[in-house]
JSON list of C-alpha atoms in Angstrom, two decimals:
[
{"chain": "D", "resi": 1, "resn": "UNK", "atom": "CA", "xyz": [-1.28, 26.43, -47.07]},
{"chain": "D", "resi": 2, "resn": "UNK", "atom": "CA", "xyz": [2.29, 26.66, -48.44]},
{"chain": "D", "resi": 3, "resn": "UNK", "atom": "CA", "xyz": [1.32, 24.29, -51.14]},
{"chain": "D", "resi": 4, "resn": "UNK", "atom": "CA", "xyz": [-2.01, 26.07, -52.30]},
{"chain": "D", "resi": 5, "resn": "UNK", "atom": "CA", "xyz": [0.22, 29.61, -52.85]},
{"chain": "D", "resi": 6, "resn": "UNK", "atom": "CA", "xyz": [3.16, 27.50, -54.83]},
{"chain": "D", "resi": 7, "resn": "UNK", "atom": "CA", "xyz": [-0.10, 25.55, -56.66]},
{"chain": "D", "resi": 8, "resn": "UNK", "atom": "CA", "xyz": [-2.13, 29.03, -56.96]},
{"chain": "D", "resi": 9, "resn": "UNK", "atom": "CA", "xyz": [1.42, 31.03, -58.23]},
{"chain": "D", "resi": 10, "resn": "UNK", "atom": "CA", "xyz": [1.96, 28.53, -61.23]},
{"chain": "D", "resi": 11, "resn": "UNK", "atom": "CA", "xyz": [-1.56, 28.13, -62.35]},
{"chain": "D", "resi": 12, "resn": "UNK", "atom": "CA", "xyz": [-1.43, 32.11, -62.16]},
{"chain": "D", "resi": 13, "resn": "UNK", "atom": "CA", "xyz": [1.38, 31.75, -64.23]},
{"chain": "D", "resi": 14, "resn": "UNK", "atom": "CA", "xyz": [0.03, 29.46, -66.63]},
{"chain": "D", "resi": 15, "resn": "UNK", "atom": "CA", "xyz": [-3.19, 31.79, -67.01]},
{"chain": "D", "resi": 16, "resn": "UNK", "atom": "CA", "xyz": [-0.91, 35.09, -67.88]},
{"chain": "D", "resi": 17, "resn": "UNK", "atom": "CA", "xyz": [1.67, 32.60, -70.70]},
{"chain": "D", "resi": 18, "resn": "UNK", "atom": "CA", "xyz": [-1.62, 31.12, -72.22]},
{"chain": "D", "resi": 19, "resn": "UNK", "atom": "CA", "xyz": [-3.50, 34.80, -72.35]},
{"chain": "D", "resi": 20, "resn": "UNK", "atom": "CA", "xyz": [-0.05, 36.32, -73.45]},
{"chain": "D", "resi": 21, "resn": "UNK", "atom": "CA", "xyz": [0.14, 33.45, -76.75]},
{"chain": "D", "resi": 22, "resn": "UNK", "atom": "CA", "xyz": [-3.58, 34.33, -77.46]},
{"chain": "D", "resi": 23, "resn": "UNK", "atom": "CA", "xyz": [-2.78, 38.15, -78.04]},
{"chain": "D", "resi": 24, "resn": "UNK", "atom": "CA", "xyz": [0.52, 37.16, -79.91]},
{"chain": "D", "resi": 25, "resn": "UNK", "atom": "CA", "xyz": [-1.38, 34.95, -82.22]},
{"chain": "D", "resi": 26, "resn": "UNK", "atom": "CA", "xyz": [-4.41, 37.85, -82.63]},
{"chain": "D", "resi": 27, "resn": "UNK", "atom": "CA", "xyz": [-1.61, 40.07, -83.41]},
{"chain": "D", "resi": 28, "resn": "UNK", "atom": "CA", "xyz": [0.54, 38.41, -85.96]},
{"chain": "D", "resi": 29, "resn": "UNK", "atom": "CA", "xyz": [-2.70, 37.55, -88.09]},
{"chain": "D", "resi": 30, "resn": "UNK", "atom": "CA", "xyz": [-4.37, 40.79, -87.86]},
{"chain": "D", "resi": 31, "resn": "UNK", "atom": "CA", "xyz": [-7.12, 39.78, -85.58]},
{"chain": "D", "resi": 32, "resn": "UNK", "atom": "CA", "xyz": [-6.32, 41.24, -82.58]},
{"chain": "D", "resi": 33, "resn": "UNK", "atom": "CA", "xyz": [-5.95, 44.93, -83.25]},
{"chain": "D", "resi": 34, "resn": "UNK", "atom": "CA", "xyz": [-6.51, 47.90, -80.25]},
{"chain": "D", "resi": 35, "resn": "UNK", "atom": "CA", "xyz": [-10.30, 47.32, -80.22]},
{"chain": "D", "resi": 36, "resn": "UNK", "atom": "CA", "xyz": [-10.09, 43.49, -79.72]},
{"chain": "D", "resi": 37, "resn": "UNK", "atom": "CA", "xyz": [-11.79, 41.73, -82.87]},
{"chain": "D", "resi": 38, "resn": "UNK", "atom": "CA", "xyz": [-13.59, 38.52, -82.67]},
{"chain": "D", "resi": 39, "resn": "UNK", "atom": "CA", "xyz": [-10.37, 36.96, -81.26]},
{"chain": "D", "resi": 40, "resn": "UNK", "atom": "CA", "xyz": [-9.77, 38.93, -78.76]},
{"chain": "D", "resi": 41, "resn": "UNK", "atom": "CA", "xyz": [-13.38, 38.81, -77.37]},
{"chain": "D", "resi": 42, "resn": "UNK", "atom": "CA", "xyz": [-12.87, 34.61, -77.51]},
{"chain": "D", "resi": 43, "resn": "UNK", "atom": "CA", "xyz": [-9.73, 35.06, -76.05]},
{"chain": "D", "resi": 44, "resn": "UNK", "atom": "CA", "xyz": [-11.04, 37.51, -72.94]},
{"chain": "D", "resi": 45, "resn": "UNK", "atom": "CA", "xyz": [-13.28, 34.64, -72.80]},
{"chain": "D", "resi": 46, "resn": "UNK", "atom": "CA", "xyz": [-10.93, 31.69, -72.75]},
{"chain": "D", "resi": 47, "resn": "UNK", "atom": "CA", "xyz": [-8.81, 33.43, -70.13]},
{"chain": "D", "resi": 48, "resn": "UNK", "atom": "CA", "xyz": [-11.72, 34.44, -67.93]},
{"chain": "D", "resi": 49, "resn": "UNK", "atom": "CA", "xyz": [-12.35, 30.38, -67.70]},
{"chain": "D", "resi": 50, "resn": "UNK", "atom": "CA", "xyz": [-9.19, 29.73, -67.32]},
{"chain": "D", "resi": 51, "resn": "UNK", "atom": "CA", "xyz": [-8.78, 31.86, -64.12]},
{"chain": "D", "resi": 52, "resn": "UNK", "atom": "CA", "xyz": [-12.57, 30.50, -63.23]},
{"chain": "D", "resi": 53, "resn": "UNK", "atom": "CA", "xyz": [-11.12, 27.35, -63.60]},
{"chain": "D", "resi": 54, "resn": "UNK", "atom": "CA", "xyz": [-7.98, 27.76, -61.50]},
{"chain": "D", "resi": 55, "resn": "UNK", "atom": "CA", "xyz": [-9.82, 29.19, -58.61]},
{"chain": "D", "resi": 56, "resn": "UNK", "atom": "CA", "xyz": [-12.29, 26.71, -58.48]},
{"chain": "D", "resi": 57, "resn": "UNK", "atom": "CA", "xyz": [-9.17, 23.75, -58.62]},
{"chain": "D", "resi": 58, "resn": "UNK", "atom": "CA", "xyz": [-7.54, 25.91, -55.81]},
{"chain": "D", "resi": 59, "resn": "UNK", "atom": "CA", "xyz": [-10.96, 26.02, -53.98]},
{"chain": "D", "resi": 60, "resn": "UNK", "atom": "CA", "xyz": [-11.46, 22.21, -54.17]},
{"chain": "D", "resi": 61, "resn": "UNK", "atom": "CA", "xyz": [-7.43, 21.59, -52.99]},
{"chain": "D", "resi": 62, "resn": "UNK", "atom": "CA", "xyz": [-7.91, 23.27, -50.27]},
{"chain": "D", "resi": 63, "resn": "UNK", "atom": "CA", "xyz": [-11.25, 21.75, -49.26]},
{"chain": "D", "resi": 64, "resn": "UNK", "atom": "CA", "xyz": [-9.68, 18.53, -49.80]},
{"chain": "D", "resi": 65, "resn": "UNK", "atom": "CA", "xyz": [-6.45, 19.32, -47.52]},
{"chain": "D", "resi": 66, "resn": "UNK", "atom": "CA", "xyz": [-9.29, 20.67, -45.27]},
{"chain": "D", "resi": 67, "resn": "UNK", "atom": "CA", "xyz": [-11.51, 17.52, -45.20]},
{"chain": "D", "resi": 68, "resn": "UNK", "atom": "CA", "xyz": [-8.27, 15.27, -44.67]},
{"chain": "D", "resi": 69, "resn": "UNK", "atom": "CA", "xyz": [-7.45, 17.07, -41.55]},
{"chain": "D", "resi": 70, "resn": "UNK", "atom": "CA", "xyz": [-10.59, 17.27, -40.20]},
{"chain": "D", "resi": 71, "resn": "UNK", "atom": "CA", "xyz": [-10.91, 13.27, -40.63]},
{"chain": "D", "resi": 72, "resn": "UNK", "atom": "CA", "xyz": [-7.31, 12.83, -39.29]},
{"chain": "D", "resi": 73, "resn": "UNK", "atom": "CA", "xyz": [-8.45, 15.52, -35.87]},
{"chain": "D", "resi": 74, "resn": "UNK", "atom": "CA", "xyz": [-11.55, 12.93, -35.32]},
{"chain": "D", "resi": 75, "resn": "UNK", "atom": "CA", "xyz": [-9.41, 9.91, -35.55]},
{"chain": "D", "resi": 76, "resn": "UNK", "atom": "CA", "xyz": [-6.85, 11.80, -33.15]},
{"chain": "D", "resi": 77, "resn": "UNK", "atom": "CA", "xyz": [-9.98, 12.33, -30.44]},
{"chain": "D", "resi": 78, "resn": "UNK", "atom": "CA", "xyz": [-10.89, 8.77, -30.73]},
{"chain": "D", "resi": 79, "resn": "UNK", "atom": "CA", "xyz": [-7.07, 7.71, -30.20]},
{"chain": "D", "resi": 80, "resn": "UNK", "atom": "CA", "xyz": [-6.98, 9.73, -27.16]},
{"chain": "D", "resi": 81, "resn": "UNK", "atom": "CA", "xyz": [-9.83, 8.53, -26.01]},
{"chain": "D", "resi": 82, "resn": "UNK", "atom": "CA", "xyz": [-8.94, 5.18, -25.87]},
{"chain": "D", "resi": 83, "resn": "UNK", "atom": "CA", "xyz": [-5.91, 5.72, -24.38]},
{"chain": "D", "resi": 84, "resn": "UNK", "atom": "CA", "xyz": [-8.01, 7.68, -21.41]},
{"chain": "D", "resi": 85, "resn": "UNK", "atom": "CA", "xyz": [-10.77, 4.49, -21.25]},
{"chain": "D", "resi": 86, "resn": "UNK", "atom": "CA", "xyz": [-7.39, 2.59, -20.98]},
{"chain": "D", "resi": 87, "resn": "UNK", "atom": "CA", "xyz": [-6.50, 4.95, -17.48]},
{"chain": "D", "resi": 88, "resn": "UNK", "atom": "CA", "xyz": [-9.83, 3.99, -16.73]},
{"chain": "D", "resi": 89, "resn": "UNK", "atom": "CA", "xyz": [-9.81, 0.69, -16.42]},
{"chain": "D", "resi": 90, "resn": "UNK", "atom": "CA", "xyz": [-6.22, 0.59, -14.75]},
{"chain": "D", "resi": 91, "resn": "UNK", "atom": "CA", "xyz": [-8.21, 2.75, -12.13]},
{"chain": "D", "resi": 92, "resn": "UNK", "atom": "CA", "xyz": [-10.94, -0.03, -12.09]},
{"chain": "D", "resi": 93, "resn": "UNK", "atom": "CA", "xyz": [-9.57, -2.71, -12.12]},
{"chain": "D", "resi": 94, "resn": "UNK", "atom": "CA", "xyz": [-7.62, -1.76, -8.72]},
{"chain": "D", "resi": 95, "resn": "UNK", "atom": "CA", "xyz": [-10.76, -1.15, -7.30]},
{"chain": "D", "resi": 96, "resn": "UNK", "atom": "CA", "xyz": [-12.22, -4.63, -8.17]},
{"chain": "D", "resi": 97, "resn": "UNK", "atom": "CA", "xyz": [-9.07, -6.55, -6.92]},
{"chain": "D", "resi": 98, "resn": "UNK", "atom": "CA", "xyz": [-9.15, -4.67, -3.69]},
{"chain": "D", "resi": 99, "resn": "UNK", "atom": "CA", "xyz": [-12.85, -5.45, -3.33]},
{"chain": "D", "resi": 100, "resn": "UNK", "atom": "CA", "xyz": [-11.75, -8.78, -3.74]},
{"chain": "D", "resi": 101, "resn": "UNK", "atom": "CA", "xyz": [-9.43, -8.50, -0.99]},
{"chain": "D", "resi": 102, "resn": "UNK", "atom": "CA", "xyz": [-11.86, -7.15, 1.38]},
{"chain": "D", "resi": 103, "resn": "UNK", "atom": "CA", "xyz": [-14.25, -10.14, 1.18]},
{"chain": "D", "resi": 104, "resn": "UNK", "atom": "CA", "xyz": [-11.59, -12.27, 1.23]},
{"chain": "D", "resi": 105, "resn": "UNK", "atom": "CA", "xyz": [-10.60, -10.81, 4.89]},
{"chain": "D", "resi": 106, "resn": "UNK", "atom": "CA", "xyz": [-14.05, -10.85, 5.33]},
{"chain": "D", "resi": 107, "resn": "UNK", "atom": "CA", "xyz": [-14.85, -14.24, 4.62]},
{"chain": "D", "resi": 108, "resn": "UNK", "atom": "CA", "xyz": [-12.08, -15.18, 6.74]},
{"chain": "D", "resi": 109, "resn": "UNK", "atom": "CA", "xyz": [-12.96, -13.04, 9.83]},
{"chain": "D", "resi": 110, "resn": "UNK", "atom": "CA", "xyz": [-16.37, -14.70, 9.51]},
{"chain": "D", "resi": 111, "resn": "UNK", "atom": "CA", "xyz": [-15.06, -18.06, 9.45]},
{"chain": "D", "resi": 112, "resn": "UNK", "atom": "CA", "xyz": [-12.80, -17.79, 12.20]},
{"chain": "D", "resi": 113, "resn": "UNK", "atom": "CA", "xyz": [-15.34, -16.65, 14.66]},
{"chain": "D", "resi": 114, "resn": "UNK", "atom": "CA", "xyz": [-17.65, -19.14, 13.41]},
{"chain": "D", "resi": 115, "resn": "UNK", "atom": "CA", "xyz": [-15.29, -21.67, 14.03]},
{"chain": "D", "resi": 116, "resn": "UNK", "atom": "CA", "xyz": [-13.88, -20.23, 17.57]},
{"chain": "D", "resi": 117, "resn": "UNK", "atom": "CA", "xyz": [-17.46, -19.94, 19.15]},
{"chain": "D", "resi": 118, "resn": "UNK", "atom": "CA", "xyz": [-18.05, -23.56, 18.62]},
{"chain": "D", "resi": 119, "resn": "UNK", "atom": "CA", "xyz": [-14.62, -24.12, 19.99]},
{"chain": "D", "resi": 120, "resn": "UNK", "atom": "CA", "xyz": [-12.76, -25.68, 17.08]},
{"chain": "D", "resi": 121, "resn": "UNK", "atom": "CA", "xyz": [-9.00, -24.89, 17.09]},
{"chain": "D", "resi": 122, "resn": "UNK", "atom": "CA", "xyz": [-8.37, -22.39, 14.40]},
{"chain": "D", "resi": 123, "resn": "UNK", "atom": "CA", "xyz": [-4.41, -23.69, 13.45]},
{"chain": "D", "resi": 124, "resn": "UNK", "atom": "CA", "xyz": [-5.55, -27.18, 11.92]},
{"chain": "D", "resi": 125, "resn": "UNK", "atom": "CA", "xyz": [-8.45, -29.48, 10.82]},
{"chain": "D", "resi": 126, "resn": "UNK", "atom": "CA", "xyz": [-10.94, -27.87, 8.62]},
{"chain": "D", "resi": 127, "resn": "UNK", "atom": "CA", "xyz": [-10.40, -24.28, 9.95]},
{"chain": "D", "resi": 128, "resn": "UNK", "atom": "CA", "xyz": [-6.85, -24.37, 8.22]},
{"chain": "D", "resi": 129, "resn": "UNK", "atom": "CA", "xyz": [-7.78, -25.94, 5.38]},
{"chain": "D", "resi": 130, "resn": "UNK", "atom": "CA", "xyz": [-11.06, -23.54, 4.69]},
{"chain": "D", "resi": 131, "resn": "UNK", "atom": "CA", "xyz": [-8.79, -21.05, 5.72]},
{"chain": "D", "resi": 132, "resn": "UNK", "atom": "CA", "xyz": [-6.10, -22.24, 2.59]},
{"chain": "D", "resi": 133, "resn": "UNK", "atom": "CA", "xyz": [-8.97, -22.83, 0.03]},
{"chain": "D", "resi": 134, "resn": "UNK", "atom": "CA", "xyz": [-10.60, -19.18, 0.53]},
{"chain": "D", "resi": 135, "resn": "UNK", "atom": "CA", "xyz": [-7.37, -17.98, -0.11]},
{"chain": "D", "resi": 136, "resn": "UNK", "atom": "CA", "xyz": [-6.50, -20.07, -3.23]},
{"chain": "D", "resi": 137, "resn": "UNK", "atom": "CA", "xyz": [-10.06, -18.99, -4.87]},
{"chain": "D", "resi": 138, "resn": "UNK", "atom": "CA", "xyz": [-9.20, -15.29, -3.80]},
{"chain": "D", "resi": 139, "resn": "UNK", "atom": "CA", "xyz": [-5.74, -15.31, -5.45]},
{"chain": "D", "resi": 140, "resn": "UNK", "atom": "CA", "xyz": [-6.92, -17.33, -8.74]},
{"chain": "D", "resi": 141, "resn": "UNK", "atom": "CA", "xyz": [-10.13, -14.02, -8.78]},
{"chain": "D", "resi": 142, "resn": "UNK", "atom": "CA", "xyz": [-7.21, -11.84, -8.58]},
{"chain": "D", "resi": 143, "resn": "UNK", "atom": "CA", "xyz": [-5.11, -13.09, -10.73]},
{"chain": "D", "resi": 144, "resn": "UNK", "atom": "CA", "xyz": [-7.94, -13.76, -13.19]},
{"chain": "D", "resi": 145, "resn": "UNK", "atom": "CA", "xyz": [-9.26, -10.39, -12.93]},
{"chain": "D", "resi": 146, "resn": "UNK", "atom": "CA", "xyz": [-5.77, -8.71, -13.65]},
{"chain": "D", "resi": 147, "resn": "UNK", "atom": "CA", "xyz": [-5.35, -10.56, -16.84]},
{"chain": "D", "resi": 148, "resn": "UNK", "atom": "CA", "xyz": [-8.67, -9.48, -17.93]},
{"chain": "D", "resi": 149, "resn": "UNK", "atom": "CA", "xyz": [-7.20, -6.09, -17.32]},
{"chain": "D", "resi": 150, "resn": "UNK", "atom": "CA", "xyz": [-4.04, -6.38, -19.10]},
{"chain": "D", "resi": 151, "resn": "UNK", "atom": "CA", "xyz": [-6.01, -7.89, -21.85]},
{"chain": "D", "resi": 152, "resn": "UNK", "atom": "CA", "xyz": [-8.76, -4.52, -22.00]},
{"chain": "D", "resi": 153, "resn": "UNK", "atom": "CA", "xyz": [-5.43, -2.33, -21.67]},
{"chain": "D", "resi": 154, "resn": "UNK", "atom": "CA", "xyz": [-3.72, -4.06, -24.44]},
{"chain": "D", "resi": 155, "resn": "UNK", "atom": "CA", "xyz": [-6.43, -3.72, -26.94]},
{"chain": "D", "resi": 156, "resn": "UNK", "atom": "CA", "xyz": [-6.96, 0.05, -25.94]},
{"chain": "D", "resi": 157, "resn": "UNK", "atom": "CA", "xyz": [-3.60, 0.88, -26.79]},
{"chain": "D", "resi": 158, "resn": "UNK", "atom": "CA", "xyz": [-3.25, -1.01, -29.76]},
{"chain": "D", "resi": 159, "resn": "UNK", "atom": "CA", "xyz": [-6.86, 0.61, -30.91]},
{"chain": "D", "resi": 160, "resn": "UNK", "atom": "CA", "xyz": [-5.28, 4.28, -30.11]},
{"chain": "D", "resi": 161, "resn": "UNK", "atom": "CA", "xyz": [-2.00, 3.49, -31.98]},
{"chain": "D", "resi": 162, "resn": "UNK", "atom": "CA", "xyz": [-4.45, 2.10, -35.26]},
{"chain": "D", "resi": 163, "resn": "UNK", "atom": "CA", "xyz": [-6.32, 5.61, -34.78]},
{"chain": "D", "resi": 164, "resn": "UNK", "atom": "CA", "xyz": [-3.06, 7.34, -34.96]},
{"chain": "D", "resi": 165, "resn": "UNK", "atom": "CA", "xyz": [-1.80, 5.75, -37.83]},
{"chain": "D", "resi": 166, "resn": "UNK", "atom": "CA", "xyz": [-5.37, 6.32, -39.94]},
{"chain": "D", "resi": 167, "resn": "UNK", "atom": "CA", "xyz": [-4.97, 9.64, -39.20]},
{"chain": "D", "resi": 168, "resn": "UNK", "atom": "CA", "xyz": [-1.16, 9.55, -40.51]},
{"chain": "D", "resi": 169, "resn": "UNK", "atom": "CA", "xyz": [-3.06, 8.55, -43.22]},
{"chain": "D", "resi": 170, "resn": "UNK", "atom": "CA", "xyz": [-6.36, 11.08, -43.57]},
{"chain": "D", "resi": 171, "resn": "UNK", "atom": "CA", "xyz": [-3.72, 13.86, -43.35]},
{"chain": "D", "resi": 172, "resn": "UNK", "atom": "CA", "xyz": [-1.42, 12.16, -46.21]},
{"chain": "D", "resi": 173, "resn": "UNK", "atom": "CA", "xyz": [-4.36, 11.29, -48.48]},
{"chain": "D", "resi": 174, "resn": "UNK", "atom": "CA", "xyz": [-5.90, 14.88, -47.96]},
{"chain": "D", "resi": 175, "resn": "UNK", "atom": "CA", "xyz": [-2.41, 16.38, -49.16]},
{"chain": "D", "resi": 176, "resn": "UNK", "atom": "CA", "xyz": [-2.54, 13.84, -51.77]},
{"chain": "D", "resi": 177, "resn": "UNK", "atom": "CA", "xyz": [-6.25, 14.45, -53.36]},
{"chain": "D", "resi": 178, "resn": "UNK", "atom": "CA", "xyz": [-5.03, 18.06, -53.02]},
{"chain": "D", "resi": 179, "resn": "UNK", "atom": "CA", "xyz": [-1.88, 17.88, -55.00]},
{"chain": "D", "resi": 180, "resn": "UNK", "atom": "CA", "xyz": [-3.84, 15.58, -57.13]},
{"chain": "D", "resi": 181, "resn": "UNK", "atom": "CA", "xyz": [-6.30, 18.62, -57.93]},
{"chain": "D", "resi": 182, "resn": "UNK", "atom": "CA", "xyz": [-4.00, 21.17, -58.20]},
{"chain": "D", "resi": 183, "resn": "UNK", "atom": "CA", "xyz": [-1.84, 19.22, -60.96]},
{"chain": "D", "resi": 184, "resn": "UNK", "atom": "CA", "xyz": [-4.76, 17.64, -62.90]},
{"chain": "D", "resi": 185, "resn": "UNK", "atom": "CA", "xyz": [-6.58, 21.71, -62.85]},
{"chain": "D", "resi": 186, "resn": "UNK", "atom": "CA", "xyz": [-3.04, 22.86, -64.33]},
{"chain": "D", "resi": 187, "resn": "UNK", "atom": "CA", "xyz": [-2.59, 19.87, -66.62]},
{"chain": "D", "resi": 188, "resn": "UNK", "atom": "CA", "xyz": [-6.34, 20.98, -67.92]},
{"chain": "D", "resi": 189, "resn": "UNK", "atom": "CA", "xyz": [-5.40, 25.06, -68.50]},
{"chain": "D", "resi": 190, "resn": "UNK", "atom": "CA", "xyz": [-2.17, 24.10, -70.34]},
{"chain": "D", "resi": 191, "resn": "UNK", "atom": "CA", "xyz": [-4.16, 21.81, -72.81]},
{"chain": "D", "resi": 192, "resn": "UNK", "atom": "CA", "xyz": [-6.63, 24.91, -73.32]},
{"chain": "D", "resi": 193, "resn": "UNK", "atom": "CA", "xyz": [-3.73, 26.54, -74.37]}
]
């Protein structure tokens, strides 16, 4: 907003110097006079579209600061969302692995008393070794299923850092078209000058 006054305060400026030359000119070769004459009526005209055209280059700077930060709030959202579907799936995937847990105990519980009402001693033979394979493909689930989370995290955070930085960049390049504007608006009332 800063900007737009300091941008709006020289093309202000620029309007009252090139109005101020026209009556100067009108003046020094008898055109001007009180009444106005045919230059002065040109010249109301010249500086009514220059101030016309000032206001509408301060109009579109801000518009254009205006769109850049409204791109740069969206990408912002999206950042933060990922970064909250990245909670999520912390939350979720403790949920699976203890699921996983469960059945394993489960699995086991059901196994033992399978084995113990047909009288098989639990502590070796194929109880044990069940016992030691159900555990193995538990752990390797578990295991598997946390790197699958790590990997979903990862790529959540490194998609809300990417949003951050484009909207580093929205806000910049909204400044940027702005200032852009505002200079090529003055550059085209000093060459009407």
């Amino acid at each position: 907003m800063e900007f737009a006054a300091a941008a709006f305060s020289a093309i202000s400026g620029a309007v009252s110097t090139v109005a101020t030359g026209v009556k100067t000119v009108a003046g020094a070769i008898g055109l001007g006079g009180s009444g106005g004459g045919l230059l002065g009526a040109v010249g109301g005209a010249s500086t009514l579209a220059s101030i016309l055209s000032g206001g509408a280059t301060i109009a579109s700077a801000l518009a254009a600061q205006r769109a850049g930060s409204q791109a740069a709030l969206s990408s912002e959202f999206a950042a933060r969302d990922a970064e909250i579907e990245g909670q999520q799936e912390a939350i979720a995937g403790m949920e699976r692995r203890n699921s996983l847990r469960r059945a394993l105990i489960d699995q086991l519980g059901e196994q033992d008393t399978a084995y113990a009402a047909s009288g098989v001693d639990l502590s070796f033979g194929t109880p044990a070794i069940a016992r030691e394979e159900a555990s193995r493909d538990a752990e390797r689930a578990l295991s598997l299923d946390q790197s699958s989370e790590d990997i979903r995290r990862a790529r959540l955070q490194q998609k809300a850092g990417n949003l951050r930085t484009l909207a580093k960049q929205q806000r910049s390049g909204g400044l940027a078209k702005s200032a852009g504007l505002i200079l090529d608006g003055s550059a085209s009332l000093l060459r009407r000058g």
